[in-house]
Coordinates of N, CA and C in Angstrom, one line a residue:
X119 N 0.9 -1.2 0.0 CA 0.0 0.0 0.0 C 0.9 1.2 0.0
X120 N 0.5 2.0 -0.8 CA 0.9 3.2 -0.6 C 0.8 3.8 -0.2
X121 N 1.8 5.4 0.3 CA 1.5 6.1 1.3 C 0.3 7.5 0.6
X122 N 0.0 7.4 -0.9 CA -1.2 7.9 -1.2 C -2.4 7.0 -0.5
X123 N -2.3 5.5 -0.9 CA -3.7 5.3 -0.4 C -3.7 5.3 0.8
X124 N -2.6 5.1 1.6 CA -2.7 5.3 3.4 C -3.4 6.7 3.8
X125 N -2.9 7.4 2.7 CA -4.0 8.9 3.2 C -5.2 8.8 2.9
X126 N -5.5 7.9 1.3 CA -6.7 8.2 1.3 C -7.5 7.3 2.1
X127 N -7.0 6.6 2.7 CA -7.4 5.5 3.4 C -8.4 6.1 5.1
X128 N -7.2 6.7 5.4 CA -7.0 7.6 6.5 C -8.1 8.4 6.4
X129 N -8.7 9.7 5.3 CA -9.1 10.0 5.0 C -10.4 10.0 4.9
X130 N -10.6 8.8 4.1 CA -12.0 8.1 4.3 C -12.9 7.6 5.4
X131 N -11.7 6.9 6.2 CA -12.1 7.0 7.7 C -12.5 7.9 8.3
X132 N -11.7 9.3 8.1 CA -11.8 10.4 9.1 C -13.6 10.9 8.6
X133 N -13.7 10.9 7.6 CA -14.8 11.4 6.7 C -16.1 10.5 7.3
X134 N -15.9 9.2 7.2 CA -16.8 8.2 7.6 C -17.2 8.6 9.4
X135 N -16.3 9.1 10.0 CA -16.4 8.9 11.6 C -17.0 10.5 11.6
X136 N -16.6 11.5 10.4 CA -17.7 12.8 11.0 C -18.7 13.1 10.1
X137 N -18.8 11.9 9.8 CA -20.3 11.8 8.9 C -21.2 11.1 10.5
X138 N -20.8 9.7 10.5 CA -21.6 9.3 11.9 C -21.7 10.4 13.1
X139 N -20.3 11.5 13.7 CA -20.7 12.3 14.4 C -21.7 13.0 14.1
X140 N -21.7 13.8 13.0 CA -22.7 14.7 12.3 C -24.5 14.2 12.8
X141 N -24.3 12.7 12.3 CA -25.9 12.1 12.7 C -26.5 12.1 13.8
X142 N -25.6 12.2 14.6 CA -24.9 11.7 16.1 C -25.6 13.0 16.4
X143 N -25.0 14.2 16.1 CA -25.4 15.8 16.8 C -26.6 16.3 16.1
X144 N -26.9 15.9 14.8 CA -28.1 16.0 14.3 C -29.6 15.4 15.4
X145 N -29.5 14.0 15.3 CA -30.4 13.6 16.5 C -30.2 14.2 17.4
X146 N -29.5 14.2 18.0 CA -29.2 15.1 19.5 C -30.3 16.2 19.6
X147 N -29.6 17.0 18.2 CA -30.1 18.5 18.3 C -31.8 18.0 17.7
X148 N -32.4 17.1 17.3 CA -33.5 17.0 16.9 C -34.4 17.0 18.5
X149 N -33.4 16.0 19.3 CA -34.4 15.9 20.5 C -34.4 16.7 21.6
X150 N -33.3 17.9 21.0 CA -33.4 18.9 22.3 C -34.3 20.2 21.7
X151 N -34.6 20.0 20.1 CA -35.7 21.0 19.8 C -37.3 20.8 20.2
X152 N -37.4 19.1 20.0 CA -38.3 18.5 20.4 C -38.9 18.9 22.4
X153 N -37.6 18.5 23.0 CA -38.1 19.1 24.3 C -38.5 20.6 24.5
X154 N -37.7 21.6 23.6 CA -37.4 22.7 23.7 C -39.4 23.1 23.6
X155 N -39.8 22.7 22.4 CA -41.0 22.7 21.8 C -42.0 22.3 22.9
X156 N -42.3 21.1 23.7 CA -42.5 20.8 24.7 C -42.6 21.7 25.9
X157 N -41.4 22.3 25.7 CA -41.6 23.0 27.5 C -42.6 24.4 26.9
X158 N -41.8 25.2 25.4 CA -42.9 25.9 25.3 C -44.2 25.8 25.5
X159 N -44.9 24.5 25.2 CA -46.5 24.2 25.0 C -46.6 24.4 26.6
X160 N -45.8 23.5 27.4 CA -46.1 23.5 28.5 C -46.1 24.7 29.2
X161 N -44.8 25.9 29.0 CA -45.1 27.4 29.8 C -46.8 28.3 29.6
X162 N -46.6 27.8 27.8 CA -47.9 28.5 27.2 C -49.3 28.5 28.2
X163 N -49.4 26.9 28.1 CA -50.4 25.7 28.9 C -50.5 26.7 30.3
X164 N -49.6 27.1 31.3 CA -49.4 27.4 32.4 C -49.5 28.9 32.4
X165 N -48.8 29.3 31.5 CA -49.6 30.9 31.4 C -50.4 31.5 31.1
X166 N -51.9 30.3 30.7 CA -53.2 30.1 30.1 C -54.1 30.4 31.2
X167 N -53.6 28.9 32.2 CA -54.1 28.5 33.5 C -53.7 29.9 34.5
X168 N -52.3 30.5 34.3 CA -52.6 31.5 35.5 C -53.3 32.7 35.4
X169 N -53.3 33.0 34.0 CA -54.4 34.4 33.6 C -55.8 33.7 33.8
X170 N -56.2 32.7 34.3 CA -57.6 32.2 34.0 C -57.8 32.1 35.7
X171 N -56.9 31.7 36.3 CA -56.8 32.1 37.7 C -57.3 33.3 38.3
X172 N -56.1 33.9 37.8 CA -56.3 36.1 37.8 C -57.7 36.3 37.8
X173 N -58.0 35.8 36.6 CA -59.5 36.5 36.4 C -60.5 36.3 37.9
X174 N -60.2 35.1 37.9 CA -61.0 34.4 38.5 C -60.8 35.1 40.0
X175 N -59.7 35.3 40.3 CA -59.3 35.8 41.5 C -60.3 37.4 41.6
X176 N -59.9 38.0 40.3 CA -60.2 39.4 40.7 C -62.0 39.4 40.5
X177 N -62.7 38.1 39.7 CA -64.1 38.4 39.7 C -64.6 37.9 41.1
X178 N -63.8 36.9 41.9 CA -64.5 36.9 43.2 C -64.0 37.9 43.8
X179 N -63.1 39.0 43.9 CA -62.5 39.9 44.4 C -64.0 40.9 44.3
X180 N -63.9 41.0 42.9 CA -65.2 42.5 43.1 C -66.7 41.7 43.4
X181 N -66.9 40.5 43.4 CA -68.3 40.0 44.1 C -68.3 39.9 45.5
X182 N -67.2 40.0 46.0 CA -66.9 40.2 47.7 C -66.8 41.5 47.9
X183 N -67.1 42.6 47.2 CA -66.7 44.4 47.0 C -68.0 44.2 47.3
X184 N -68.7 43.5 46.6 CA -70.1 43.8 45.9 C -71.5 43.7 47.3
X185 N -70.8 42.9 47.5 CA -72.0 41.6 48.4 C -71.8 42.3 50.2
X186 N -72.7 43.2 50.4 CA -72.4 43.8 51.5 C -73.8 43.0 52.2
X187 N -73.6 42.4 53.7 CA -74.2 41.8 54.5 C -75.1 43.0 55.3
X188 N -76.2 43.1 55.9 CA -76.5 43.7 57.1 C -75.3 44.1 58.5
X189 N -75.1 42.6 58.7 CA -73.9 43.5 60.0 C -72.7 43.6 59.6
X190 N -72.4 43.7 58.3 CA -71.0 44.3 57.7 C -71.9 46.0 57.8
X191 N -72.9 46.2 57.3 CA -73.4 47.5 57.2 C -73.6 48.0 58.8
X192 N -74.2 47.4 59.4 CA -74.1 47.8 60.8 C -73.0 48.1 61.5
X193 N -72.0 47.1 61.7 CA -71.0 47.3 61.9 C -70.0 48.4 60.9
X194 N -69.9 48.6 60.0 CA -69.7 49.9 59.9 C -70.3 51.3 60.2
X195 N -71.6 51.6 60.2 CA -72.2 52.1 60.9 C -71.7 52.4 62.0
X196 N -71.6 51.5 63.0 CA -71.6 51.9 64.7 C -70.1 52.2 64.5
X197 N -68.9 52.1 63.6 CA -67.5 52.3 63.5 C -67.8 53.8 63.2
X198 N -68.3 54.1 61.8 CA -68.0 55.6 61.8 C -68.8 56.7 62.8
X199 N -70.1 56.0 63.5 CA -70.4 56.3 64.5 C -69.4 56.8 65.6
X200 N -68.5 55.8 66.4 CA -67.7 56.1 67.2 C -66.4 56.9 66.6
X201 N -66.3 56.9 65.7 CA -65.6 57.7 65.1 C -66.0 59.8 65.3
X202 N -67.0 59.4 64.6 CA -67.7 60.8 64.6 C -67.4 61.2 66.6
X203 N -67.8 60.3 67.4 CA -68.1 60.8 68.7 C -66.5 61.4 69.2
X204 N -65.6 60.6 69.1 CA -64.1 60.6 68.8 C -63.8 62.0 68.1
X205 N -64.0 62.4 67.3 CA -63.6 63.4 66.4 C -64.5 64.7 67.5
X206 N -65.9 64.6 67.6 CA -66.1 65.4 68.6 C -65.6 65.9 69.7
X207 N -65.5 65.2 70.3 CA -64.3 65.2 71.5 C -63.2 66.0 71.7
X208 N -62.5 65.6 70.7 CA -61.4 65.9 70.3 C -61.5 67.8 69.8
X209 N -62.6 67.9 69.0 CA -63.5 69.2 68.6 C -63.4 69.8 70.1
X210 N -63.8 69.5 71.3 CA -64.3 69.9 72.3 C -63.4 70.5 73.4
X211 N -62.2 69.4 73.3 CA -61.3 69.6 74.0 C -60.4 70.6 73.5
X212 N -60.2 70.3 72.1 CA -59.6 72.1 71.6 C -60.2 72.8 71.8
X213 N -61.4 73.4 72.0 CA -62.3 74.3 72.0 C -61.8 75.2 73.4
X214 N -61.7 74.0 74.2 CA -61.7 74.2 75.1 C -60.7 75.4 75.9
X215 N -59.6 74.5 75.2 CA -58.1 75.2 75.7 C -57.9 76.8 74.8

């Protein structure tokens, strides 16, 4: 054998083993696009579910604004009541001095 075909020998090998690498990093890269693809659907999926949460959160938020009970009203009531008597007071006692 010659030392032409020992190169091209050489050669062919080298060629043959970064052909197989090539396939090698090709798959690879096929199944990290594949995952990549995946986690998108899945962040998408999850930032679907949290705006549908939100809503949810802020429509029972304003139906609890909404929904005023008797002694939630009463009890405010007798609050700004004592309030008002408090603020008199206070009116009185400056008055005073």
């Amino acid at each position: 054998m010659s030392a032409n075909e020992k190169a091209i020998n050489t050669f062919a090998t080298r060629v043959r083993q970064m052909i197989l690498k090539f396939d090698e990093v090709k798959q690879e890269n096929a199944e990290l696009y594949a995952m990549v693809d995946e986690r998108d659907a899945k962040i998408k999926a999850l930032e679907e579910k949290l705006a549908q949460a939100q809503s949810d959160y802020d429509s029972l938020k304003m139906a609890k604004m909404m929904t005023i009970s008797d002694n939630d009203m009463e009890a405010t009531q007798k609050r700004i009541a004592k309030l008002i008597r408090d603020v008199n007071k206070c009116i009185t006692l400056l008055g005073e001095k």
